[in-house]
């Protein structure tokens, strides 16, 4: 899908500064000088095309008393789809990627405690038969914002 200037302006406006407002899309439309209907239609099209994955809050887990870890697994090719499907059933998994490497599946996991994460990883091991899943807990956060200006 080719993005035009309006699509880019909408994406730029919603990725980090989504308005906390009773009518957020109307506010975005007013800021961009277009109609609310056009914003909503374009956001739907961008979401259907997979350009926008989701619209929602992004929270700092540690500020809410949660912990996070980066997990890395060695998953045989024939188990990739089933493994990804199993991992994605956990609400604390925020990202899940296949990499072209020996350690080929990487995902982030956020939960109220490291014990809960370890219990979930044990369940994933049992459900999938993938024994080697490393947990690399976050100890210090450096990245504060991921924003892609179009």
XYZ file of N, CA and C in Angstrom, residues 15-100:
258
model
N 0.893 8.224 16.739
C 1.782 7.222 17.313
C 2.340 7.568 18.686
N 2.480 8.830 19.019
C 3.014 9.159 20.340
C 2.167 10.158 21.118
N 1.293 10.849 20.439
C 0.508 11.897 21.109
C -0.983 11.728 20.864
N -1.475 10.492 21.006
C -2.897 10.249 20.800
C -3.670 11.063 21.835
N -4.639 11.851 21.400
C -5.328 12.738 22.337
C -6.179 11.991 23.370
N -6.056 12.415 24.590
C -6.928 11.931 25.658
C -8.130 12.874 25.617
N -9.159 12.437 24.948
C -10.285 13.305 24.636
C -11.524 12.438 24.450
N -12.680 13.021 24.711
C -13.942 12.311 24.511
C -14.120 11.906 23.052
N -13.623 12.710 22.133
C -13.718 12.445 20.698
C -12.331 12.599 20.075
N -11.425 11.642 20.321
C -10.038 11.804 19.889
C -9.865 11.930 18.377
N -10.659 11.204 17.604
C -10.497 11.269 16.155
C -10.993 12.597 15.592
N -11.965 13.190 16.265
C -12.429 14.522 15.873
C -11.330 15.543 16.155
N -10.661 15.396 17.286
C -9.543 16.295 17.635
C -8.413 16.156 16.623
N -8.057 14.915 16.275
C -7.012 14.675 15.270
C -7.412 15.319 13.949
N -8.670 15.123 13.558
C -9.161 15.698 12.297
C -9.021 17.217 12.311
N -9.421 17.844 13.406
C -9.319 19.295 13.510
C -7.873 19.768 13.413
N -6.971 19.039 14.080
C -5.550 19.401 14.039
C -4.979 19.268 12.625
N -5.508 18.313 11.855
C -4.991 18.065 10.507
C -5.768 18.793 9.405
N -6.875 19.389 9.779
C -7.672 20.121 8.797
C -8.455 19.228 7.854
N -8.873 18.062 8.356
C -9.706 17.147 7.570
C -10.897 16.735 8.426
N -11.800 15.928 7.875
C -12.982 15.531 8.635
C -12.679 14.320 9.523
N -13.466 14.206 10.567
C -13.357 13.037 11.454
C -13.611 11.752 10.662
N -14.598 11.785 9.769
C -14.918 10.612 8.952
C -13.717 10.186 8.113
N -12.991 11.160 7.558
C -11.813 10.816 6.756
C -10.722 10.181 7.626
N -10.518 10.740 8.825
C -9.524 10.143 9.730
C -9.909 8.703 10.049
N -11.157 8.483 10.440
C -11.605 7.134 10.802
C -11.482 6.168 9.630
N -11.871 6.605 8.441
C -11.781 5.747 7.260
C -10.333 5.395 6.968
N -9.463 6.383 7.005
C -8.049 6.136 6.713
C -7.403 5.238 7.771
N -7.735 5.447 9.043
C -7.183 4.598 10.107
C -7.648 3.157 9.902
N -8.920 2.951 9.553
C -9.425 1.593 9.274
C -8.666 0.939 8.134
N -8.452 1.677 7.057
C -7.722 1.153 5.895
C -6.280 0.810 6.295
N -5.637 1.689 7.038
C -4.260 1.449 7.483
C -4.188 0.243 8.416
N -5.198 0.079 9.251
C -5.235 -1.087 10.151
C -5.480 -2.358 9.346
N -6.422 -2.336 8.426
C -6.703 -3.505 7.589
C -5.486 -3.909 6.754
N -4.673 -2.921 6.370
C -3.472 -3.191 5.575
C -2.301 -3.656 6.439
N -2.478 -3.622 7.765
C -1.406 -4.056 8.660
C -0.361 -2.995 8.926
N -0.583 -1.779 8.449
C 0.363 -0.694 8.706
C 0.222 -0.217 10.149
N -1.003 -0.087 10.609
C -1.270 0.172 12.025
C -1.630 -1.174 12.649
N -0.845 -1.608 13.626
C -1.133 -2.875 14.306
C -2.209 -2.713 15.353
N -2.084 -1.656 16.137
C -3.036 -1.434 17.211
C -2.981 0.011 17.627
N -4.042 0.458 18.253
C -4.068 1.774 18.867
C -4.400 1.526 20.328
N -3.500 1.937 21.188
C -3.712 1.717 22.607
C -2.584 2.305 23.413
N -2.732 2.233 24.710
C -1.734 2.774 25.615
C -0.460 1.949 25.620
N 0.619 2.620 25.901
C 1.913 1.978 26.044
C 2.435 2.409 27.413
N 2.591 1.452 28.313
C 2.902 1.772 29.695
C 4.301 1.315 30.068
N 4.884 1.974 31.034
C 6.177 1.581 31.577
C 5.911 0.515 32.645
N 6.212 -0.768 32.347
C 5.860 -1.853 33.267
C 6.358 -1.628 34.695
N 7.596 -1.167 34.844
C 8.158 -1.000 36.182
C 7.403 0.051 36.996
N 6.855 1.054 36.341
C 6.099 2.097 37.047
C 4.764 1.554 37.575
N 4.314 0.445 37.002
C 3.066 -0.190 37.439
C 3.323 -1.387 38.346
N 4.595 -1.597 38.709
C 4.945 -2.720 39.583
C 5.115 -4.034 38.841
N 5.275 -3.981 37.516
C 5.467 -5.181 36.711
C 6.948 -5.353 36.383
N 7.287 -6.533 35.908
C 8.636 -6.822 35.441
C 8.546 -7.256 33.991
N 9.672 -7.143 33.295
C 9.683 -7.568 31.899
C 10.953 -8.339 31.611
N 10.854 -9.176 30.606
C 12.012 -9.947 30.178
C 11.966 -10.136 28.677
N 13.131 -10.244 28.103
C 13.269 -10.616 26.702
C 13.553 -12.107 26.691
N 12.796 -12.842 25.907
C 12.972 -14.294 25.829
C 13.518 -14.670 24.460
N 14.373 -15.669 24.460
C 14.959 -16.163 23.214
C 14.853 -17.678 23.227
N 14.425 -18.243 22.100
C 14.211 -19.691 22.036
C 14.806 -20.283 20.766
N 15.219 -21.533 20.889
C 15.640 -22.315 19.720
C 14.455 -23.195 19.352
N 13.828 -22.867 18.234
C 12.602 -23.564 17.837
C 12.837 -24.225 16.484
N 12.676 -25.548 16.424
C 12.813 -26.216 15.120
C 11.788 -25.667 14.123
N 12.184 -25.603 12.872
C 11.337 -25.021 11.824
C 9.934 -25.630 11.815
N 9.842 -26.932 12.022
C 8.525 -27.585 11.961
C 7.631 -27.225 13.147
N 8.192 -26.595 14.192
C 7.399 -26.200 15.357
C 7.154 -24.694 15.428
N 7.681 -23.946 14.472
C 7.600 -22.477 14.537
C 6.175 -21.957 14.684
N 5.292 -22.366 13.812
C 3.922 -21.836 13.848
C 3.215 -22.187 15.147
N 3.332 -23.429 15.598
C 2.674 -23.859 16.839
C 3.284 -23.135 18.046
N 4.602 -22.942 18.017
C 5.269 -22.241 19.114
C 4.784 -20.795 19.179
N 4.794 -20.107 18.044
C 4.346 -18.714 18.016
C 2.894 -18.600 18.474
N 2.069 -19.505 18.028
C 0.658 -19.492 18.429
C 0.517 -19.671 19.935
N 1.287 -20.599 20.519
C 1.232 -20.833 21.964
C 1.711 -19.603 22.727
N 2.836 -19.030 22.320
C 3.391 -17.852 22.994
C 2.398 -16.693 22.936
N 1.771 -16.518 21.786
C 0.875 -15.381 21.599
C -0.419 -15.482 22.396
N -0.691 -16.611 23.024
C -1.894 -16.719 23.853
C -1.725 -16.036 25.206
N -0.500 -15.659 25.559
C -0.240 -15.024 26.846
C -0.373 -13.508 26.712
N -1.236 -12.918 27.532
C -1.506 -11.481 27.410
C -0.282 -10.626 27.709
N 0.672 -11.145 28.434
C 1.881 -10.382 28.754
C 2.909 -10.351 27.645
N 2.682 -11.090 26.564
C 3.623 -11.078 25.439
C 3.286 -9.885 24.559
N 4.272 -8.997 24.408
C 4.025 -7.774 23.642
C 4.598 -7.829 22.236
N 5.647 -8.591 22.031
C 6.273 -8.727 20.719
C 6.727 -10.168 20.574
N 6.712 -10.676 19.350
C 7.135 -12.049 19.094
C 7.659 -12.096 17.666
N 8.958 -12.377 17.520
C 9.601 -12.315 16.212
C 10.393 -13.570 15.909
N 10.416 -13.956 14.651
C 11.324 -14.991 14.167
C 12.543 -14.280 13.603
N 13.711 -14.775 13.967
C 14.976 -14.227 13.467
C 15.690 -15.308 12.678
N 16.521 -14.888 11.774
C 17.302 -15.815 10.959
C 18.592 -16.136 11.712
